[in-house]
């Protein structure tokens, strides 16, 4: 669908008393993957102002911290960030304006809810993705819609902003030193090449391109990210012709590592003939059996068999909602069925952003490079597993997140990929040794 909007400008300015600002620098920026959210309502594109200067300022702050701020003490970082970008006590020395073209916005869902006839002749509703985009389900599942249960109405798939462009005008206060101006410009280049706009940017949504900021060659990634205190590792795949295929590739890689047959789970088997089927088999990760033991519920055929307990995939970010397809359809606790939904989160907050960023990086020649950025992340501790009926919570210790035992059992997805039992380390090994990714030496 499309909506015609008037030409508009969203302004996020500098201190009016800071003197005359420098001449504006203009950047033409375009989306190269669909954008979700970005407005005042979570997950919803604001049709009047889809791109906001305040959102861009937040992105520049984030990339400034990654590239420069995290080498400082916490107090010094806060002071220097406020000196550049402003705070509740001081105005920003960086002015941003966003100009949207006087054209029709292209908003469309990436999936639909359709009623299809099954092999048994019965009709059943399914969430269906556009042809060739099925792999993206793992990245955009919050926006794929939801089929209503027990008489509830369906939730329609969210609309994404696609094939859109905008103009960013950037200027500085004369009071901002040259060194800090250069830091802001490098942060802008980092955000445009490796970040994005809207929701789920760490899974490749809302990725951007600007000819003014694009890299000449893939090898130039080193010069932009070298020495960044907030970045641990950068891996790069083979160059492709378009952003969508690169995005699909990276999303599929993380999905296969976490849930794919032969790595994250066993092949499915028919209960009667024990022949291989398309139905997913049991997970090779320890979380499902750990939850069955903690909640004290499971189907007879799903009795816990794994000898170790743990939640290693917490390293990829939280919250994680664990849903068992054979749990009670009414969402009620039943010891004779698989557990009701549970949620894993940090004890002190509701979420932890993923330290893995999937970045389709478009070069000046139009080719696109799959780049996976691993941010520095400290050890996790004090996690909670909550039942959806709120009747119990379970504490998760740090040795249930990273532990050599989690990589030692025969079917572990981390076996041979991480001696320490660290899921992030195992994922890097998987990319480097099995998927032909190369490390960018920073």
Coordinates of C-alpha atoms in Angstrom, one line a residue:
X1 CA 0.0 0.0 0.0
X2 CA 1.1 3.6 -0.4
X3 CA 0.4 6.9 1.2
X4 CA 1.2 10.3 -0.2
X5 CA 2.8 12.7 2.3
X6 CA 3.8 16.3 2.1
X7 CA 7.5 17.2 1.9
X8 CA 8.5 17.6 5.6
X9 CA 11.5 18.2 7.7
X10 CA 12.1 16.9 11.2
X11 CA 14.6 19.1 13.1
X12 CA 16.8 18.3 16.1
X13 CA 18.9 21.4 16.6
X14 CA 21.9 22.9 18.3
X15 CA 22.1 25.5 21.1
X16 CA 20.8 28.7 19.5
X17 CA 23.3 30.7 21.5
X18 CA 26.3 28.6 20.5
X19 CA 27.1 30.9 17.6
X20 CA 26.6 30.4 13.9
X21 CA 26.9 26.7 12.8
X22 CA 29.0 25.4 10.0
X23 CA 27.6 24.9 6.5
X24 CA 25.3 21.9 6.4
X25 CA 26.5 18.6 5.1
X26 CA 23.9 16.8 3.1
X27 CA 23.6 13.0 2.9
X28 CA 21.1 11.2 0.6
X29 CA 20.2 7.9 2.4
X30 CA 18.1 5.0 1.3
X31 CA 16.7 1.9 3.0
X32 CA 18.1 -1.3 1.5
X33 CA 16.1 -3.7 3.7
X34 CA 12.5 -3.2 5.1
X35 CA 12.1 -0.9 8.1
X36 CA 9.7 -1.7 10.9
X37 CA 8.7 0.8 13.6
X38 CA 10.7 3.9 14.1
X39 CA 7.7 6.0 15.3
X40 CA 6.1 6.7 18.6
X41 CA 4.2 3.4 18.6
X42 CA 6.5 0.4 19.0
X43 CA 6.8 -1.7 15.8
X44 CA 4.6 0.7 13.7
X45 CA 5.9 3.0 11.0
X46 CA 4.8 6.6 11.5
X47 CA 3.3 7.5 8.1
X48 CA 3.5 11.2 8.8
X49 CA 7.2 11.2 9.8
X50 CA 8.7 7.7 9.2
X51 CA 12.3 8.9 9.9
X52 CA 13.0 11.1 12.9
X53 CA 16.0 13.2 13.6
X54 CA 15.8 12.2 17.3
X55 CA 16.1 8.5 16.3
X56 CA 19.2 9.3 14.2
X57 CA 20.7 11.2 17.1
X58 CA 20.2 8.1 19.3
X59 CA 21.9 6.0 16.7
X60 CA 24.9 8.4 16.5
X61 CA 25.2 8.3 20.2
X62 CA 25.3 4.5 20.2
X63 CA 27.9 4.3 17.4
X64 CA 30.0 7.0 19.1
X65 CA 30.1 4.9 22.2
X66 CA 31.1 1.8 20.3
X67 CA 33.8 3.6 18.3
X68 CA 35.2 6.0 21.0
X69 CA 33.3 6.3 24.3
X70 CA 33.8 2.8 25.8
X71 CA 37.5 3.4 26.0
X72 CA 36.8 6.0 28.8
X73 CA 35.6 5.5 32.3
X74 CA 31.8 5.6 32.7
X75 CA 31.7 9.1 34.1
X76 CA 34.1 10.5 31.5
X77 CA 32.1 8.8 28.7
X78 CA 28.9 10.4 29.9
X79 CA 30.5 13.8 30.2
X80 CA 32.1 13.7 26.7
X81 CA 28.9 12.4 25.1
X82 CA 26.9 15.2 26.7
X83 CA 29.5 17.7 25.5
X84 CA 28.9 16.5 21.9
X85 CA 25.3 15.5 21.7
X86 CA 23.8 17.4 24.6
X87 CA 22.0 16.4 27.8
X88 CA 19.2 17.6 30.1
X89 CA 21.6 20.4 31.3
X90 CA 23.3 21.3 28.0
X91 CA 22.4 21.7 24.3
X92 CA 23.7 19.6 21.5
X93 CA 26.6 20.8 19.4
X94 CA 25.3 18.6 16.5
X95 CA 22.3 19.7 14.5
X96 CA 20.3 17.2 12.4
X97 CA 17.5 17.8 10.0
X98 CA 15.6 15.1 8.1
X99 CA 13.9 15.8 4.8
X100 CA 11.4 13.3 3.4
X101 CA 10.6 13.5 -0.4
X102 CA 7.2 14.5 -1.6
X103 CA 6.4 11.1 -2.8
X104 CA 4.2 8.1 -1.9
X105 CA 5.4 5.9 0.9
X106 CA 5.6 2.3 0.1
X107 CA 4.3 0.3 3.1
X108 CA 3.6 -3.4 2.8
X109 CA 3.7 -6.6 4.9
X110 CA 6.3 -9.2 4.3
X111 CA 3.8 -12.0 5.2
X112 CA 0.1 -12.8 5.1
X113 CA -2.3 -15.0 6.9
X114 CA -3.9 -17.5 4.5
X115 CA -6.3 -20.4 4.9
X116 CA -4.9 -23.5 3.1
X117 CA -6.1 -27.0 2.7
X118 CA -4.0 -29.6 4.5
X119 CA -3.2 -33.2 3.4
X120 CA -6.1 -34.5 5.5
X121 CA -8.5 -32.3 3.6
X122 CA -9.0 -29.8 6.5
X123 CA -8.5 -26.1 6.1
X124 CA -6.0 -24.4 8.4
X125 CA -4.7 -20.9 8.7
X126 CA -1.0 -20.4 8.0
X127 CA 1.4 -17.4 8.1
X128 CA 2.9 -17.3 4.6
X129 CA 5.9 -15.3 3.6
X130 CA 6.6 -13.9 0.1
X131 CA 8.3 -16.4 -2.1
X132 CA 12.1 -16.3 -1.5
X133 CA 11.6 -14.6 1.9
X134 CA 10.7 -17.6 4.0
X135 CA 14.1 -17.4 5.7
X136 CA 13.4 -14.0 7.1
X137 CA 10.8 -15.3 9.5
X138 CA 13.5 -15.6 12.1
X139 CA 14.4 -11.9 11.8
X140 CA 10.9 -10.4 11.6
X141 CA 8.8 -12.8 13.7
X142 CA 7.5 -10.0 15.9
X143 CA 5.9 -8.4 12.8
X144 CA 4.7 -11.5 11.0
X145 CA 1.2 -11.4 12.5
X146 CA -0.5 -13.9 14.7
X147 CA -3.2 -16.5 14.2
X148 CA -6.0 -16.1 16.8
X149 CA -6.6 -19.0 19.1
X150 CA -9.7 -20.0 21.0
X151 CA -11.9 -17.6 19.2
X152 CA -9.5 -14.6 19.3
X153 CA -9.2 -12.5 16.2
X154 CA -6.1 -12.8 14.0
X155 CA -3.4 -10.1 14.4
X156 CA -2.5 -8.8 10.9
X157 CA 1.1 -8.7 9.9
X158 CA 2.8 -5.3 10.4
X159 CA 3.6 -3.0 7.6
X160 CA 7.2 -2.3 6.7
X161 CA 8.6 0.7 4.9
X162 CA 10.4 -0.4 1.8
X163 CA 12.4 1.3 -1.0
X164 CA 12.3 4.7 0.8
X165 CA 14.9 7.4 0.8
X166 CA 15.5 10.6 2.8
X167 CA 17.8 13.5 3.1
X168 CA 19.9 14.1 6.3
X169 CA 21.4 17.5 6.9
X170 CA 24.2 17.7 9.5
X171 CA 25.9 20.8 10.9
X172 CA 28.0 21.5 13.9
X173 CA 28.3 24.3 16.4
X174 CA 31.6 26.3 16.0
X175 CA 32.3 25.4 19.7
X176 CA 32.7 21.7 18.8
X177 CA 36.5 20.9 18.4
X178 CA 37.6 19.4 15.1
X179 CA 38.6 16.1 16.8
X180 CA 35.0 15.6 18.0
X181 CA 33.6 16.6 14.7
X182 CA 35.6 13.8 13.1
X183 CA 34.3 11.4 15.7
X184 CA 30.7 12.3 14.9
X185 CA 31.3 11.9 11.2
X186 CA 32.9 8.5 11.7
X187 CA 30.0 7.5 13.9
X188 CA 27.7 8.6 11.1
X189 CA 29.6 6.3 8.7
X190 CA 29.5 3.4 11.2
X191 CA 25.7 3.8 11.6
X192 CA 24.9 4.0 7.9
X193 CA 27.2 1.1 6.9
X194 CA 26.6 -1.3 9.8
X195 CA 23.4 -0.1 11.7
X196 CA 19.9 0.8 10.6
X197 CA 16.6 2.5 11.5
X198 CA 13.6 1.2 13.3
X199 CA 13.2 -2.1 15.1
X200 CA 15.3 -5.3 14.8
X201 CA 18.2 -3.5 13.3
X202 CA 20.6 -6.0 14.8
X203 CA 18.9 -8.6 12.7
X204 CA 19.4 -6.6 9.5
X205 CA 16.1 -4.7 9.4
X206 CA 16.2 -1.1 8.3
X207 CA 19.7 -1.3 6.8
X208 CA 20.9 1.8 5.0
X209 CA 23.1 3.0 2.1
X210 CA 24.5 6.4 1.2
X211 CA 26.9 6.9 -1.6
X212 CA 28.5 9.7 0.4
X213 CA 29.4 7.2 3.2
X214 CA 29.8 3.9 1.3
X215 CA 33.0 2.0 1.3
X216 CA 35.0 1.6 -1.9
X217 CA 36.0 -2.0 -1.1
X218 CA 35.1 -4.5 1.5
X219 CA 38.6 -4.4 2.8
X220 CA 38.0 -0.8 4.0
X221 CA 35.9 -2.1 6.8
X222 CA 39.2 -2.3 8.8
X223 CA 39.8 1.5 8.5
X224 CA 36.4 2.4 9.8
X225 CA 36.2 0.0 12.8
X226 CA 39.9 -0.4 13.7
X227 CA 40.5 0.3 17.4
X228 CA 36.8 0.5 18.3
X229 CA 36.6 -0.3 22.0
X230 CA 33.0 -1.6 21.8
X231 CA 33.6 -4.1 19.0
X232 CA 35.2 -7.5 19.6
X233 CA 35.1 -9.3 16.3
X234 CA 34.0 -8.6 12.7
X235 CA 33.4 -11.4 10.2
X236 CA 32.8 -11.0 6.5
X237 CA 31.3 -13.3 3.9
X238 CA 31.4 -13.4 0.1
X239 CA 30.2 -10.4 -1.9
X240 CA 26.8 -10.6 -3.5
X241 CA 24.7 -8.6 -5.9
X242 CA 21.9 -7.4 -3.7
X243 CA 21.1 -6.6 -0.1
X244 CA 18.1 -8.8 0.2
X245 CA 20.0 -12.0 -0.7
X246 CA 22.8 -11.0 1.8
X247 CA 20.2 -10.3 4.5
X248 CA 18.5 -13.7 3.9
X249 CA 21.9 -15.5 4.0
X250 CA 22.9 -14.0 7.4
X251 CA 19.5 -14.5 9.0
X252 CA 19.5 -18.2 7.8
X253 CA 23.0 -18.7 9.2
X254 CA 22.0 -17.7 12.7
X255 CA 18.7 -19.6 12.5
X256 CA 20.5 -22.8 11.3
X257 CA 23.1 -22.6 14.1
X258 CA 20.4 -22.1 16.8
X259 CA 17.6 -24.3 15.4
X260 CA 18.7 -26.0 12.2
X261 CA 18.5 -29.8 11.6
X262 CA 21.9 -31.4 12.2
X263 CA 23.2 -28.6 14.3
X264 CA 20.5 -27.2 16.7
X265 CA 18.1 -30.1 16.5
X266 CA 17.7 -33.7 15.4
X267 CA 15.8 -34.7 12.3
X268 CA 12.1 -35.4 12.9
X269 CA 10.7 -38.9 12.8
X270 CA 7.3 -40.3 12.3
X271 CA 6.0 -41.7 15.6
X272 CA 4.6 -44.8 13.9
X273 CA 7.3 -45.8 11.3
X274 CA 10.3 -43.8 12.7
X275 CA 10.9 -42.6 9.1
X276 CA 12.4 -39.1 8.7
X277 CA 9.8 -36.4 8.3
X278 CA 9.7 -32.6 7.9
X279 CA 8.5 -32.3 11.4
X280 CA 11.3 -30.8 13.6
X281 CA 13.1 -33.3 15.9
X282 CA 14.2 -32.7 19.4
X283 CA 16.5 -29.8 20.2
X284 CA 20.2 -30.5 20.8
X285 CA 20.4 -27.5 23.0
X286 CA 20.0 -28.1 26.8
X287 CA 17.3 -25.4 27.4
X288 CA 14.1 -27.5 26.6
X289 CA 15.0 -30.4 28.9
X290 CA 16.2 -27.9 31.5
X291 CA 12.8 -26.2 31.5
X292 CA 11.0 -29.6 31.6
X293 CA 13.0 -30.5 34.8
X294 CA 12.5 -27.1 36.4
X295 CA 8.8 -26.8 35.6
X296 CA 8.3 -30.5 36.3
X297 CA 6.1 -31.1 33.3
X298 CA 6.6 -33.1 30.1
X299 CA 4.9 -35.5 27.7
X300 CA 5.7 -39.1 28.3
X301 CA 7.5 -39.3 25.0
X302 CA 9.4 -36.1 25.8
X303 CA 10.9 -37.2 29.1
X304 CA 14.2 -35.2 29.7
X305 CA 17.2 -37.1 28.4
X306 CA 19.9 -34.5 28.4
X307 CA 22.4 -34.9 31.3
X308 CA 23.4 -31.2 31.6
X309 CA 21.3 -28.2 32.4
X310 CA 21.8 -24.7 31.0
X311 CA 20.7 -21.8 28.9
X312 CA 23.7 -21.1 26.6
X313 CA 21.7 -19.2 24.0
X314 CA 21.1 -16.4 26.5
X315 CA 24.4 -15.1 25.1
X316 CA 22.5 -14.1 21.9
X317 CA 20.2 -11.7 23.7
X318 CA 17.1 -11.7 25.9
X319 CA 14.2 -12.1 26.5
X320 CA 13.9 -15.5 25.1
X321 CA 10.3 -16.9 25.0
X322 CA 10.3 -20.7 25.1
X323 CA 7.2 -22.2 23.6
X324 CA 6.5 -26.0 23.4
X325 CA 4.2 -26.9 20.6
X326 CA 2.8 -29.8 22.8
X327 CA 2.0 -27.6 25.8
X328 CA -1.6 -27.3 27.0
X329 CA -3.6 -25.4 24.3
X330 CA -5.4 -23.4 27.1
X331 CA -2.1 -22.3 28.5
X332 CA -2.7 -24.1 31.8
X333 CA 0.0 -26.0 33.7
X334 CA -0.3 -29.7 33.3
X335 CA 2.4 -32.1 34.5
X336 CA 1.5 -34.7 31.8
X337 CA 2.1 -32.2 29.0
X338 CA 5.0 -30.2 27.9
X339 CA 5.6 -26.9 29.8
X340 CA 3.6 -23.8 29.3
X341 CA 5.5 -20.8 27.9
X342 CA 8.4 -19.5 29.9
X343 CA 10.5 -16.4 29.5
X344 CA 14.3 -16.0 30.2
X345 CA 15.5 -12.5 31.1
X346 CA 18.1 -10.7 33.1
X347 CA 17.1 -10.5 36.8
X348 CA 17.5 -6.7 36.8
X349 CA 15.7 -5.8 33.6
X350 CA 13.3 -7.1 31.0
X351 CA 15.8 -7.4 28.1
X352 CA 19.4 -7.6 27.0
X353 CA 20.2 -6.4 23.5
X354 CA 21.9 -8.9 21.3
X355 CA 25.7 -8.5 20.9
X356 CA 25.4 -9.8 17.3
X357 CA 24.7 -7.3 14.5
X358 CA 23.8 -8.6 11.0
X359 CA 24.9 -5.9 8.5
X360 CA 24.3 -6.0 4.7
X361 CA 27.0 -3.5 3.7
X362 CA 26.4 -2.0 0.3
X363 CA 29.6 -0.8 -1.4
X364 CA 29.9 2.1 -3.8
X365 CA 30.0 -0.2 -6.8
X366 CA 26.5 -1.6 -5.8
X367 CA 27.8 -5.0 -4.5
X368 CA 26.8 -6.0 -1.0
X369 CA 28.9 -7.7 1.6
X370 CA 27.5 -9.8 4.5
X371 CA 29.1 -8.5 7.7
X372 CA 28.5 -9.8 11.2
X373 CA 29.7 -7.6 14.0
X374 CA 30.2 -9.1 17.5
X375 CA 30.1 -6.4 20.2
X376 CA 32.0 -6.8 23.4
X377 CA 29.8 -8.3 26.0
X378 CA 30.7 -9.2 29.6
X379 CA 29.8 -12.4 31.4
X380 CA 26.1 -12.9 32.2
X381 CA 24.8 -13.7 35.7
X382 CA 21.6 -13.4 37.7
X383 CA 19.0 -14.6 35.1
X384 CA 15.4 -15.5 35.8
X385 CA 13.2 -18.0 34.1
X386 CA 9.5 -17.0 34.5
X387 CA 6.4 -19.1 33.9
X388 CA 3.7 -17.4 31.8
X389 CA 1.1 -18.2 34.6
X390 CA 3.4 -16.1 37.0
X391 CA 3.2 -18.9 39.6
X392 CA 6.9 -19.6 39.7
X393 CA 10.3 -18.2 38.8
X394 CA 13.6 -20.0 38.7
X395 CA 17.1 -18.5 39.2
X396 CA 19.7 -19.3 36.6
X397 CA 23.3 -19.3 37.6
X398 CA 26.2 -18.1 35.5
X399 CA 27.7 -21.7 35.1
X400 CA 24.5 -22.6 33.3
X401 CA 25.2 -20.0 30.6
X402 CA 28.9 -20.6 29.8
X403 CA 30.4 -23.9 30.9
X404 CA 32.7 -26.6 29.2
X405 CA 30.1 -29.2 30.1
X406 CA 27.6 -27.6 27.7
X407 CA 30.0 -28.4 24.8
X408 CA 31.1 -31.8 26.0
X409 CA 28.1 -34.0 25.4
X410 CA 28.0 -35.8 22.0
X411 CA 25.2 -33.9 20.3
X412 CA 26.0 -30.4 21.6
X413 CA 25.9 -27.7 18.9
X414 CA 29.0 -26.3 20.6
X415 CA 31.1 -29.5 20.5
X416 CA 34.2 -28.9 18.5
X417 CA 33.3 -25.3 18.2
X418 CA 33.9 -23.9 21.7
X419 CA 35.8 -25.7 24.4
X420 CA 34.6 -23.3 27.0
X421 CA 30.9 -23.9 26.1
X422 CA 30.3 -20.3 25.0
X423 CA 27.5 -20.1 22.4
X424 CA 28.9 -16.9 20.8
X425 CA 32.4 -18.4 20.4
X426 CA 30.8 -21.5 18.9
X427 CA 28.8 -19.4 16.4
X428 CA 32.0 -17.6 15.3
X429 CA 33.7 -20.9 14.8
X430 CA 30.8 -22.2 12.8
X431 CA 31.0 -19.1 10.5
X432 CA 34.7 -19.2 10.0
X433 CA 35.3 -23.0 9.6
X434 CA 32.1 -24.1 8.0
X435 CA 30.6 -21.1 6.1
X436 CA 33.7 -19.5 4.6
X437 CA 33.5 -16.3 6.5
X438 CA 36.7 -14.4 7.2
X439 CA 37.7 -12.3 10.2
X440 CA 38.5 -8.6 9.6
X441 CA 41.6 -7.9 11.6
X442 CA 41.0 -4.7 13.5

